[in-house]
Amino acid sequence: NAGVTQTPKFQVLKTGQSMTLQCAQDMNHEYMSWYRQDPGMGLRLIHYSVGAGITDQGEVPNGYNVSRSTTEDFPLRLLSAAPSQTSVYFCASSLTRMNTEAFFGQGTRLTVV
Amino acid sequence: GQQLNQSPQSMFIQEGEDVSMNCTSSSIFNTWLWYKQDPGEGPVLLIALYKAGELTSNGRLTAQFGITRKDSFLNISASIPSDVGIYFCAGLYFGNEKLTFGTGTRLTIIP
C-alpha cells in the first residue's frame, strides 16, 4: 500500500517553463488537495478536489491548474513558472471531503531560476 | 480568510522536558488537528479533536480542543530525540471543505 505518491521529488525550472507535478493515491480517497509550504507560512492550499471531475480553488491558486480525471490522480500544472513559485509542494488525500485525516505525500521541492 | 496563529514559532529544549504549544484562530472550527513533519517528509497526523473541550492523548502527546472553538493546545511530555520536527495545527470548518494550517512550531532538542 503506497499511500500518496508524488513525483518528482526535486525539480529545477527556468522562468517561463511549464511542468506537471504528479500525485497519485491508492487508498480510493475522494478528497485530494495540493499545498505549498514556504518558510514561516505553514501550508497554504492551492487547489482541491472532492471527487473525480470536480476541482476548486484554494487560497493561492494563481499560476496553477489542476484536473481530476480519475479518483487516483491529481496532477498540478505550473503554466509559466515564476521565481515566486519556488517552494515545497505537498499533495494530500483523505477519505471524504471532511478531510479530517489527510495523508500527505513526501513533497516536491521546486526551484525556479 | 481564516488565520491560524501558532506559538511559539520555535522551541529549544533539553531531552526529558515537557513541551507546550498552542494555536489560536480568528474564527471557530469544528475540528482541530495536530500534525508533525519530519525533515524531508510530509506532515503526519498525530491527534484529531472533534468536540469543544475534548482532551485526547496519543502516547506522550495530549491535545485539547478549546472551549471557545477558537484555540487548541498540544503538550508533549518527557521529550525524546525523535520528537524533533515541525508541529502544525490545522482547523476545519464544516461546509468550508478546506483545511487551514498554522505556521508551525519547530522543536529542537539540545544535547
mmCIF file of C-alpha atoms in Angstrom:
data_model
loop_
_atom_site.group_PDB
_atom_site.id
_atom_site.type_symbol
_atom_site.label_atom_id
_atom_site.label_comp_id
_atom_site.label_asym_id
_atom_site.label_seq_id
_atom_site.Cartn_x
_atom_site.Cartn_y
_atom_site.Cartn_z
ATOM 1 C CA ASN A 1 0.000 0.000 0.000
ATOM 2 C CA ALA A 2 1.937 3.043 -1.261
ATOM 3 C CA GLY A 3 -0.371 5.772 0.133
ATOM 4 C CA VAL A 4 0.211 9.119 -1.588
ATOM 5 C CA THR A 5 2.999 9.185 -4.164
ATOM 6 C CA GLN A 6 4.441 12.404 -5.548
ATOM 7 C CA THR A 7 6.863 12.762 -8.430
ATOM 8 C CA PRO A 8 9.369 14.200 -8.961
ATOM 9 C CA LYS A 9 10.991 14.741 -5.568
ATOM 10 C CA PHE A 10 13.172 17.596 -6.801
ATOM 11 C CA GLN A 11 12.886 19.869 -9.854
ATOM 12 C CA VAL A 12 14.654 22.942 -11.157
ATOM 13 C CA LEU A 13 12.860 25.041 -13.769
ATOM 14 C CA LYS A 14 13.740 28.142 -15.702
ATOM 15 C CA THR A 15 11.381 31.095 -15.529
ATOM 16 C CA GLY A 16 8.627 30.657 -18.098
ATOM 17 C CA GLN A 17 8.864 26.884 -18.360
ATOM 18 C CA SER A 18 5.839 24.734 -17.661
ATOM 19 C CA MET A 19 5.681 21.422 -15.873
ATOM 20 C CA THR A 20 3.338 18.998 -14.148
ATOM 21 C CA LEU A 21 3.757 17.697 -10.630
ATOM 22 C CA GLN A 22 2.264 14.252 -10.339
ATOM 23 C CA CYS A 23 0.237 12.932 -7.406
ATOM 24 C CA ALA A 24 -1.337 9.506 -7.108
ATOM 25 C CA GLN A 25 -3.082 7.744 -4.222
ATOM 26 C CA ASP A 26 -4.111 4.118 -3.950
ATOM 27 C CA MET A 27 -6.492 4.408 -0.991
ATOM 28 C CA ASN A 28 -9.650 5.186 -3.010
ATOM 29 C CA HIS A 29 -9.885 8.577 -1.319
ATOM 30 C CA GLU A 30 -12.446 11.058 -2.611
ATOM 31 C CA TYR A 31 -10.722 14.218 -1.500
ATOM 32 C CA MET A 32 -7.326 15.347 -2.820
ATOM 33 C CA SER A 33 -5.529 18.639 -2.418
ATOM 34 C CA TRP A 34 -2.319 20.477 -3.211
ATOM 35 C CA TYR A 35 -0.444 22.698 -0.755
ATOM 36 C CA ARG A 36 2.675 24.757 -0.964
ATOM 37 C CA GLN A 37 4.972 25.187 2.011
ATOM 38 C CA ASP A 38 7.100 28.283 2.382
ATOM 39 C CA PRO A 39 9.287 29.209 5.364
ATOM 40 C CA GLY A 40 7.282 30.798 8.170
ATOM 41 C CA MET A 41 3.986 30.457 6.309
ATOM 42 C CA GLY A 42 2.822 26.948 7.064
ATOM 43 C CA LEU A 43 0.944 25.077 4.364
ATOM 44 C CA ARG A 44 -1.265 27.033 2.001
ATOM 45 C CA LEU A 45 -3.954 25.382 -0.090
ATOM 46 C CA ILE A 46 -3.563 25.781 -3.855
ATOM 47 C CA HIS A 47 -6.374 23.647 -5.318
ATOM 48 C CA TYR A 48 -8.519 20.801 -4.128
ATOM 49 C CA SER A 49 -10.888 18.179 -5.483
ATOM 50 C CA VAL A 50 -13.841 16.488 -3.765
ATOM 51 C CA GLY A 51 -14.063 13.764 -6.404
ATOM 52 C CA ALA A 52 -13.277 12.814 -9.989
ATOM 53 C CA GLY A 53 -14.254 15.580 -12.379
ATOM 54 C CA ILE A 54 -14.607 18.220 -9.632
ATOM 55 C CA THR A 55 -11.930 20.754 -8.697
ATOM 56 C CA ASP A 56 -11.939 24.076 -6.888
ATOM 57 C CA GLN A 57 -9.550 26.836 -5.932
ATOM 58 C CA GLY A 58 -7.850 27.159 -2.590
ATOM 59 C CA GLU A 59 -6.095 30.098 -1.002
ATOM 60 C CA VAL A 60 -3.305 30.612 -3.578
ATOM 61 C CA PRO A 61 -4.472 29.230 -6.961
ATOM 62 C CA ASN A 62 -2.925 31.775 -9.351
ATOM 63 C CA GLY A 63 -0.390 30.282 -11.755
ATOM 64 C CA TYR A 64 -1.552 26.711 -11.182
ATOM 65 C CA ASN A 65 -4.032 24.399 -12.894
ATOM 66 C CA VAL A 66 -5.399 21.045 -11.798
ATOM 67 C CA SER A 67 -7.600 18.317 -13.189
ATOM 68 C CA ARG A 68 -9.101 15.144 -11.695
ATOM 69 C CA SER A 69 -9.951 12.705 -14.446
ATOM 70 C CA THR A 70 -9.626 9.668 -12.156
ATOM 71 C CA THR A 71 -10.048 9.084 -8.414
ATOM 72 C CA GLU A 72 -6.393 8.118 -8.112
ATOM 73 C CA ASP A 73 -4.588 11.001 -9.844
ATOM 74 C CA PHE A 74 -4.485 14.728 -9.181
ATOM 75 C CA PRO A 75 -1.739 16.456 -11.187
ATOM 76 C CA LEU A 76 -0.731 20.068 -10.575
ATOM 77 C CA ARG A 77 0.357 22.099 -13.587
ATOM 78 C CA LEU A 78 2.542 25.162 -13.496
ATOM 79 C CA LEU A 79 1.660 27.097 -16.619
ATOM 80 C CA SER A 80 4.604 29.506 -16.779
ATOM 81 C CA ALA A 81 6.949 29.106 -13.832
ATOM 82 C CA ALA A 82 7.993 32.175 -11.854
ATOM 83 C CA PRO A 83 10.620 32.512 -9.086
ATOM 84 C CA SER A 84 7.757 33.171 -6.624
ATOM 85 C CA GLN A 85 6.676 29.573 -7.199
ATOM 86 C CA THR A 86 9.884 28.256 -5.671
ATOM 87 C CA SER A 87 8.519 26.180 -2.811
ATOM 88 C CA VAL A 88 7.915 22.695 -1.491
ATOM 89 C CA TYR A 89 4.675 21.244 -2.824
ATOM 90 C CA PHE A 90 2.640 18.632 -0.994
ATOM 91 C CA CYS A 91 -0.231 16.566 -2.261
ATOM 92 C CA ALA A 92 -2.684 15.169 0.284
ATOM 93 C CA SER A 93 -5.686 12.880 0.189
ATOM 94 C CA SER A 94 -8.435 11.956 2.609
ATOM 95 C CA LEU A 95 -11.367 9.598 2.546
ATOM 96 C CA THR A 96 -14.059 12.257 2.328
ATOM 97 C CA ARG A 97 -14.456 15.985 1.845
ATOM 98 C CA MET A 98 -14.500 16.477 5.594
ATOM 99 C CA ASN A 99 -10.730 15.989 5.305
ATOM 100 C CA THR A 100 -10.241 15.095 8.940
ATOM 101 C CA GLU A 101 -7.356 12.696 8.395
ATOM 102 C CA ALA A 102 -5.348 13.900 5.432
ATOM 103 C CA PHE A 103 -2.466 11.711 4.276
ATOM 104 C CA PHE A 104 0.423 13.618 2.721
ATOM 105 C CA GLY A 105 2.946 12.691 0.066
ATOM 106 C CA GLN A 106 6.666 13.240 0.623
ATOM 107 C CA GLY A 107 6.697 16.527 -1.251
ATOM 108 C CA THR A 108 8.276 18.012 -4.370
ATOM 109 C CA ARG A 109 10.965 20.639 -3.874
ATOM 110 C CA LEU A 110 10.720 23.051 -6.801
ATOM 111 C CA THR A 111 13.239 25.767 -7.600
ATOM 112 C CA VAL A 112 12.525 28.310 -10.326
ATOM 113 C CA VAL A 113 15.559 30.231 -11.525
ATOM 114 C CA GLY B 1 -9.719 34.058 5.047
ATOM 115 C CA GLN B 2 -9.274 32.266 8.332
ATOM 116 C CA GLN B 3 -5.968 32.818 10.111
ATOM 117 C CA LEU B 4 -4.272 30.436 12.498
ATOM 118 C CA ASN B 5 -1.623 31.812 14.821
ATOM 119 C CA GLN B 6 0.649 29.157 16.225
ATOM 120 C CA SER B 7 3.088 29.765 19.063
ATOM 121 C CA PRO B 8 5.838 29.572 19.843
ATOM 122 C CA GLN B 9 7.486 29.636 16.414
ATOM 123 C CA SER B 10 10.416 27.619 17.723
ATOM 124 C CA MET B 11 11.465 25.860 20.899
ATOM 125 C CA PHE B 12 14.851 24.701 22.099
ATOM 126 C CA ILE B 13 14.560 22.219 24.933
ATOM 127 C CA GLN B 14 16.553 19.505 26.644
ATOM 128 C CA GLU B 15 15.658 15.855 26.405
ATOM 129 C CA GLY B 16 13.185 14.906 29.106
ATOM 130 C CA GLU B 17 11.499 18.289 29.280
ATOM 131 C CA ASP B 18 7.802 18.804 28.703
ATOM 132 C CA VAL B 19 6.629 20.904 25.749
ATOM 133 C CA SER B 20 3.546 23.061 25.279
ATOM 134 C CA MET B 21 2.372 24.809 22.151
ATOM 135 C CA ASN B 22 -0.877 26.384 21.087
ATOM 136 C CA CYS B 23 -2.878 27.577 18.173
ATOM 137 C CA THR B 24 -5.463 30.362 18.045
ATOM 138 C CA SER B 25 -7.905 31.285 15.350
ATOM 139 C CA SER B 26 -9.855 34.374 14.401
ATOM 140 C CA SER B 27 -12.926 32.194 13.834
ATOM 141 C CA ILE B 28 -14.358 28.935 15.093
ATOM 142 C CA PHE B 29 -13.556 25.461 13.867
ATOM 143 C CA ASN B 30 -15.450 22.174 14.097
ATOM 144 C CA THR B 31 -12.297 20.064 14.019
ATOM 145 C CA TRP B 32 -8.756 20.660 15.212
ATOM 146 C CA LEU B 33 -5.858 18.537 14.011
ATOM 147 C CA TRP B 34 -2.218 18.328 15.019
ATOM 148 C CA TYR B 35 0.435 17.178 12.542
ATOM 149 C CA LYS B 36 4.169 16.555 12.802
ATOM 150 C CA GLN B 37 6.593 16.980 9.933
ATOM 151 C CA ASP B 38 9.999 15.335 9.919
ATOM 152 C CA PRO B 39 12.730 16.817 7.698
ATOM 153 C CA GLY B 40 12.179 15.937 4.036
ATOM 154 C CA GLU B 41 8.819 14.328 4.714
ATOM 155 C CA GLY B 42 5.165 15.279 4.505
ATOM 156 C CA PRO B 43 3.148 16.031 7.645
ATOM 157 C CA VAL B 44 1.760 13.074 9.565
ATOM 158 C CA LEU B 45 -1.417 13.276 11.641
ATOM 159 C CA LEU B 46 -0.835 12.987 15.403
ATOM 160 C CA ILE B 47 -4.171 13.793 17.008
ATOM 161 C CA ALA B 48 -7.647 14.771 15.810
ATOM 162 C CA LEU B 49 -10.156 16.639 18.007
ATOM 163 C CA TYR B 50 -13.836 16.839 17.130
ATOM 164 C CA LYS B 51 -15.600 18.418 20.091
ATOM 165 C CA ALA B 52 -15.156 21.611 22.115
ATOM 166 C CA GLY B 53 -13.473 20.808 25.426
ATOM 167 C CA GLU B 54 -12.239 17.426 24.207
ATOM 168 C CA LEU B 55 -8.925 16.221 25.619
ATOM 169 C CA THR B 56 -7.222 13.437 23.650
ATOM 170 C CA SER B 57 -3.946 11.610 24.190
ATOM 171 C CA ASN B 58 -1.661 9.678 21.873
ATOM 172 C CA GLY B 59 1.153 8.221 23.945
ATOM 173 C CA ARG B 60 3.152 11.130 25.390
ATOM 174 C CA LEU B 61 1.126 13.641 23.383
ATOM 175 C CA THR B 62 -2.010 15.293 24.698
ATOM 176 C CA ALA B 63 -4.115 17.803 22.796
ATOM 177 C CA GLN B 64 -7.157 19.825 23.758
ATOM 178 C CA PHE B 65 -9.935 21.451 21.745
ATOM 179 C CA GLY B 66 -10.565 24.840 23.356
ATOM 180 C CA ILE B 67 -13.995 25.627 24.785
ATOM 181 C CA THR B 68 -14.367 28.709 22.581
ATOM 182 C CA ARG B 69 -13.627 26.542 19.495
ATOM 183 C CA LYS B 70 -11.051 29.157 18.518
ATOM 184 C CA ASP B 71 -7.989 27.516 20.028
ATOM 185 C CA SER B 72 -6.207 24.250 20.612
ATOM 186 C CA PHE B 73 -3.224 23.109 22.657
ATOM 187 C CA LEU B 74 -0.638 20.357 22.278
ATOM 188 C CA ASN B 75 1.555 19.055 25.085
ATOM 189 C CA ILE B 76 4.410 16.595 24.789
ATOM 190 C CA SER B 77 5.654 15.034 27.990
ATOM 191 C CA ALA B 78 9.205 13.804 28.640
ATOM 192 C CA SER B 79 10.545 14.741 25.216
ATOM 193 C CA ILE B 80 12.852 12.350 23.365
ATOM 194 C CA PRO B 81 15.148 12.952 20.351
ATOM 195 C CA SER B 82 12.614 11.652 17.821
ATOM 196 C CA ASP B 83 10.200 14.428 18.858
ATOM 197 C CA VAL B 84 12.333 16.861 16.841
ATOM 198 C CA GLY B 85 10.464 18.323 13.889
ATOM 199 C CA ILE B 86 7.840 20.892 12.970
ATOM 200 C CA TYR B 87 4.416 20.669 14.581
ATOM 201 C CA PHE B 88 1.430 22.098 12.742
ATOM 202 C CA CYS B 89 -2.066 22.723 13.950
ATOM 203 C CA ALA B 90 -4.882 22.683 11.415
ATOM 204 C CA GLY B 91 -8.528 23.593 11.619
ATOM 205 C CA LEU B 92 -11.557 22.584 9.626
ATOM 206 C CA TYR B 93 -14.908 24.314 9.483
ATOM 207 C CA PHE B 94 -17.680 22.074 8.158
ATOM 208 C CA GLY B 95 -19.050 23.346 4.907
ATOM 209 C CA ASN B 96 -15.756 25.023 4.069
ATOM 210 C CA GLU B 97 -14.028 21.842 2.816
ATOM 211 C CA LYS B 98 -10.654 23.493 3.308
ATOM 212 C CA LEU B 99 -8.126 22.637 5.979
ATOM 213 C CA THR B 100 -6.374 25.746 7.344
ATOM 214 C CA PHE B 101 -2.871 25.242 8.712
ATOM 215 C CA GLY B 102 -0.950 27.166 11.320
ATOM 216 C CA THR B 103 2.562 28.433 10.633
ATOM 217 C CA GLY B 104 4.212 25.658 12.632
ATOM 218 C CA THR B 105 6.318 25.249 15.773
ATOM 219 C CA ARG B 106 9.861 23.982 15.188
ATOM 220 C CA LEU B 107 11.033 21.800 18.060
ATOM 221 C CA THR B 108 14.762 21.293 18.609
ATOM 222 C CA ILE B 109 16.277 19.175 21.367
ATOM 223 C CA ILE B 110 19.576 20.437 22.735
ATOM 224 C CA PRO B 111 22.006 17.675 23.625
#
